[in-house]
Short mmCIF file of C-alpha atoms in Angstrom, two decimals:
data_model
loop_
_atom_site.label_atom_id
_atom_site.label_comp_id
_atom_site.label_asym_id
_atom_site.label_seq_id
_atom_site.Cartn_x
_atom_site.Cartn_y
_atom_site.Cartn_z
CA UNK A 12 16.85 -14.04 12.60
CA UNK A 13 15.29 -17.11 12.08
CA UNK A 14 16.67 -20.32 14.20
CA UNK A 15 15.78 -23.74 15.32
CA UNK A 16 16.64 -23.21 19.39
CA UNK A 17 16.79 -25.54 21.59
CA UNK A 18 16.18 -23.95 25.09
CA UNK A 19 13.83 -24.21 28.21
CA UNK A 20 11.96 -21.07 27.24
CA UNK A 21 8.45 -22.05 27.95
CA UNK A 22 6.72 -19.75 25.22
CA UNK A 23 9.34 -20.26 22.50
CA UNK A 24 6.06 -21.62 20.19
CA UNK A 25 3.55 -18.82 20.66
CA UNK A 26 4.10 -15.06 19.64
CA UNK A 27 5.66 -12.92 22.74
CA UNK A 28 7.35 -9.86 23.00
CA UNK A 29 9.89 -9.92 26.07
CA UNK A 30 10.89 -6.87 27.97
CA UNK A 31 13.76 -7.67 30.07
CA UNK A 32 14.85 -4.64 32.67
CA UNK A 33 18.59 -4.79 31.92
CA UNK A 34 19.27 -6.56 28.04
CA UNK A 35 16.29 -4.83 26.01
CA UNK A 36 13.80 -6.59 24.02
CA UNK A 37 12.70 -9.39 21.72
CA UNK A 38 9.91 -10.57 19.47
CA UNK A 39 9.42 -14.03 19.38
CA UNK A 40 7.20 -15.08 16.13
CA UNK A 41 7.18 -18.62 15.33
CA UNK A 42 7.55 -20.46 11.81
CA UNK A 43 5.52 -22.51 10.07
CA UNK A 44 6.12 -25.97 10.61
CA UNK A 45 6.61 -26.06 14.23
CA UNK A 46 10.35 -25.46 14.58
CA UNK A 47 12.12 -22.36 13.71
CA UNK A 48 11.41 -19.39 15.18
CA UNK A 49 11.51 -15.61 14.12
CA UNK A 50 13.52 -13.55 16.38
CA UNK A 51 13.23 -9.87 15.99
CA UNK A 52 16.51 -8.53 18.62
CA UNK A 53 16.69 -5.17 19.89
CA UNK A 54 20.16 -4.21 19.90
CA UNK A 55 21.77 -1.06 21.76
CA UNK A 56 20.86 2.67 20.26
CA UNK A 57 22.98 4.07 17.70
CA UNK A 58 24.81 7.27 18.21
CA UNK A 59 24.79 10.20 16.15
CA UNK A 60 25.49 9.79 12.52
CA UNK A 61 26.13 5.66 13.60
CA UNK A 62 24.79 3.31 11.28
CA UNK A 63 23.77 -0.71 12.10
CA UNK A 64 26.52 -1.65 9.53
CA UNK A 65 28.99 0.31 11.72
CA UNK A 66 29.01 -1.99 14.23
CA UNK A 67 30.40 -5.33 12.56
CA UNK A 68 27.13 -7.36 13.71
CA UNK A 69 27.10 -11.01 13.25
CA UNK A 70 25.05 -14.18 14.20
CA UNK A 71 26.60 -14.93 17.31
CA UNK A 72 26.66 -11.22 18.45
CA UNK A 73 22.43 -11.92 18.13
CA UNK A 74 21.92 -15.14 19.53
CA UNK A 75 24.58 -13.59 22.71
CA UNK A 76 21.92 -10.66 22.79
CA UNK A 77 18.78 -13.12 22.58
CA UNK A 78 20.09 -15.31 25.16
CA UNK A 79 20.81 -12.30 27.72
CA UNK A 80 17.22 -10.93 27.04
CA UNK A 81 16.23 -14.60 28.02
CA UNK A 82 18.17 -15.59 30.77
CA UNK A 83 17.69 -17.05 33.10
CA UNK A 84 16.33 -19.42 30.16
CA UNK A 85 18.48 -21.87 28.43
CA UNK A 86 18.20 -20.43 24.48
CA UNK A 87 21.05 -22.23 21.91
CA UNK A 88 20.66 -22.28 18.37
CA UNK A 89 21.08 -25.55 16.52
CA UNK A 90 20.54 -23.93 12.87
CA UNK A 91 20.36 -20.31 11.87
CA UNK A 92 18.85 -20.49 8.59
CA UNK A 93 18.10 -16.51 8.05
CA UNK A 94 19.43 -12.90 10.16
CA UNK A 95 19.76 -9.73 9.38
CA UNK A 96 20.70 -6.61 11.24
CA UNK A 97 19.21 -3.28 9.89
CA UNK A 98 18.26 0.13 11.19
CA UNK A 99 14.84 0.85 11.88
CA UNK A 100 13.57 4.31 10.65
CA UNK A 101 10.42 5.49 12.05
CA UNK A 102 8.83 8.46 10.09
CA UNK A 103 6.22 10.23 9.57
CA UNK A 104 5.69 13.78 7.51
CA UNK A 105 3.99 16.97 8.25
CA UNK A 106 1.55 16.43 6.06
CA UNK A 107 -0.87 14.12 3.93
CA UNK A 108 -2.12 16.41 0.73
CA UNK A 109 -0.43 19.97 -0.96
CA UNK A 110 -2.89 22.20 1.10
CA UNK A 111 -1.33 24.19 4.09
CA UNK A 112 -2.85 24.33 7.69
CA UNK A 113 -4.09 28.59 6.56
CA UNK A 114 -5.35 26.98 3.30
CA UNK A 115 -7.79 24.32 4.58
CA UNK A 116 -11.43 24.08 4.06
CA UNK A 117 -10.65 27.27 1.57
CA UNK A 118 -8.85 25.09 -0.97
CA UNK A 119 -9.04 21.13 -2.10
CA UNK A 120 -6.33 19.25 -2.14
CA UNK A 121 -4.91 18.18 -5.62
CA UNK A 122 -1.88 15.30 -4.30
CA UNK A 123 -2.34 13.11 -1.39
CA UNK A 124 0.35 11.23 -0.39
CA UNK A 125 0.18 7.43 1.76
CA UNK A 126 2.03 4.72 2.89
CA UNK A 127 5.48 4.85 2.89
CA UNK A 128 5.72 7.93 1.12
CA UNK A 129 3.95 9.49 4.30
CA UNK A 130 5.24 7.37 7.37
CA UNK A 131 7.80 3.88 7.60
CA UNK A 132 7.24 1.94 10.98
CA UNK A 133 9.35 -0.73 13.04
CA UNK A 134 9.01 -4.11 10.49
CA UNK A 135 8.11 -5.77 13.69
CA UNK A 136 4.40 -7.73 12.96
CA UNK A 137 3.85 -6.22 9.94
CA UNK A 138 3.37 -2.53 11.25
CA UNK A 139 4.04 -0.98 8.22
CA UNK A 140 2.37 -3.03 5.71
CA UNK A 141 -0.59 -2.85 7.92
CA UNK A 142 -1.09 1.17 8.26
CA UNK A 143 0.19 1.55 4.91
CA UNK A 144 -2.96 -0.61 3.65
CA UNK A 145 -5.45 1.14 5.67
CA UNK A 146 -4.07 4.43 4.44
CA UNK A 147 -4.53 3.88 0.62
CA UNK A 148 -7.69 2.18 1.61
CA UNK A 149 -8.89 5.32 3.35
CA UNK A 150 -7.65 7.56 0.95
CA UNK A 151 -9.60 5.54 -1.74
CA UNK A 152 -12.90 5.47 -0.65
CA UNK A 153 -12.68 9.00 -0.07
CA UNK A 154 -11.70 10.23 -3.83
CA UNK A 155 -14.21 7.68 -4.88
CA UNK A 156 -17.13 8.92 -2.88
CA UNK A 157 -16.35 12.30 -3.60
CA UNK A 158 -15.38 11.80 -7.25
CA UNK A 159 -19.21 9.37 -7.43
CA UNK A 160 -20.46 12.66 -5.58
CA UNK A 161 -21.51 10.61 -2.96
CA UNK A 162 -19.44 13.21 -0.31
CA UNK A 163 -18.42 16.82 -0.25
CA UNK A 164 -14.72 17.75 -1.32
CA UNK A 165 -14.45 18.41 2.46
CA UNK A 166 -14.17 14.58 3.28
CA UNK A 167 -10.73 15.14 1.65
CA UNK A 168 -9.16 17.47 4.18
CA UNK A 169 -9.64 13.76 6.70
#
């Protein structure tokens, strides 16, 4: 969610990721401008089959959660301009190309699959944007070198 919060939190301007022992955890990122600030909440696990919109979550439900995580801090909100509560699905398959485990290094891989298609990560700083990046990236300078002829076919089974 993003607010404008008034509170005693000492950090509330620099990017922090608070643990507490007994309310969960919190991202703090803050806006541009100087303001608002990004709050990324951690809210109890879902049960089996349980699903975020289940639960009826609303603004005030997060800024309760934020200001347990932060006690003994003083956190209000004077303006919630942007929240959201989704589920976070963290994924990743078996495998990255069509060739099995028996088949390697005796067959080359025809489909490669990357980014999302392969793994989904928390949305917390950009995780998944930034491994799914480096996985096409890796994935294309290895079909180009070996498509230039520049590396073996091998280089593929990375």
């Amino acid at each position: 969610m993003d607010v404008l919060p008034p509170t005693d939190f000492p950090d509330i301007r620099l990017k922090c990721a608070i643990q507490s022992a007994e309310a969960g955890s919190l991202l703090i990122i803050p806006r541009e401008g100087g303001y608002m600030v990004r709050l990324y909440i951690e809210l109890d696990a879902l049960g089996g089959g349980e699903r975020v919109a289940d639960r009826g979550v609303t603004a005030d439900m997060l800024i309760g959660k934020a200001q347990q995580i932060l006690s003994p801090y003083r956190f209000e909100v004077a303006e919630v301009a942007w929240w959201s509560a989704y589920d976070i699905g963290q994924r990743i398959c078996d495998a990255f190309d069509d060739v099995s485990d028996a088949q390697r290094g005796k067959k080359q891989p025809r489909i490669f699959i990357a980014s999302d298609a392969c793994h989904t990560h928390s949305p917390k700083a950009g995780q998944g944007m930034n491994v799914s990046m480096a996985d096409a990236f890796n994935l294309g300078w290895k079909l180009g070198a070996v498509l230039r002829q520049q590396a073996l076919p091998e280089l593929l089974d990375t």
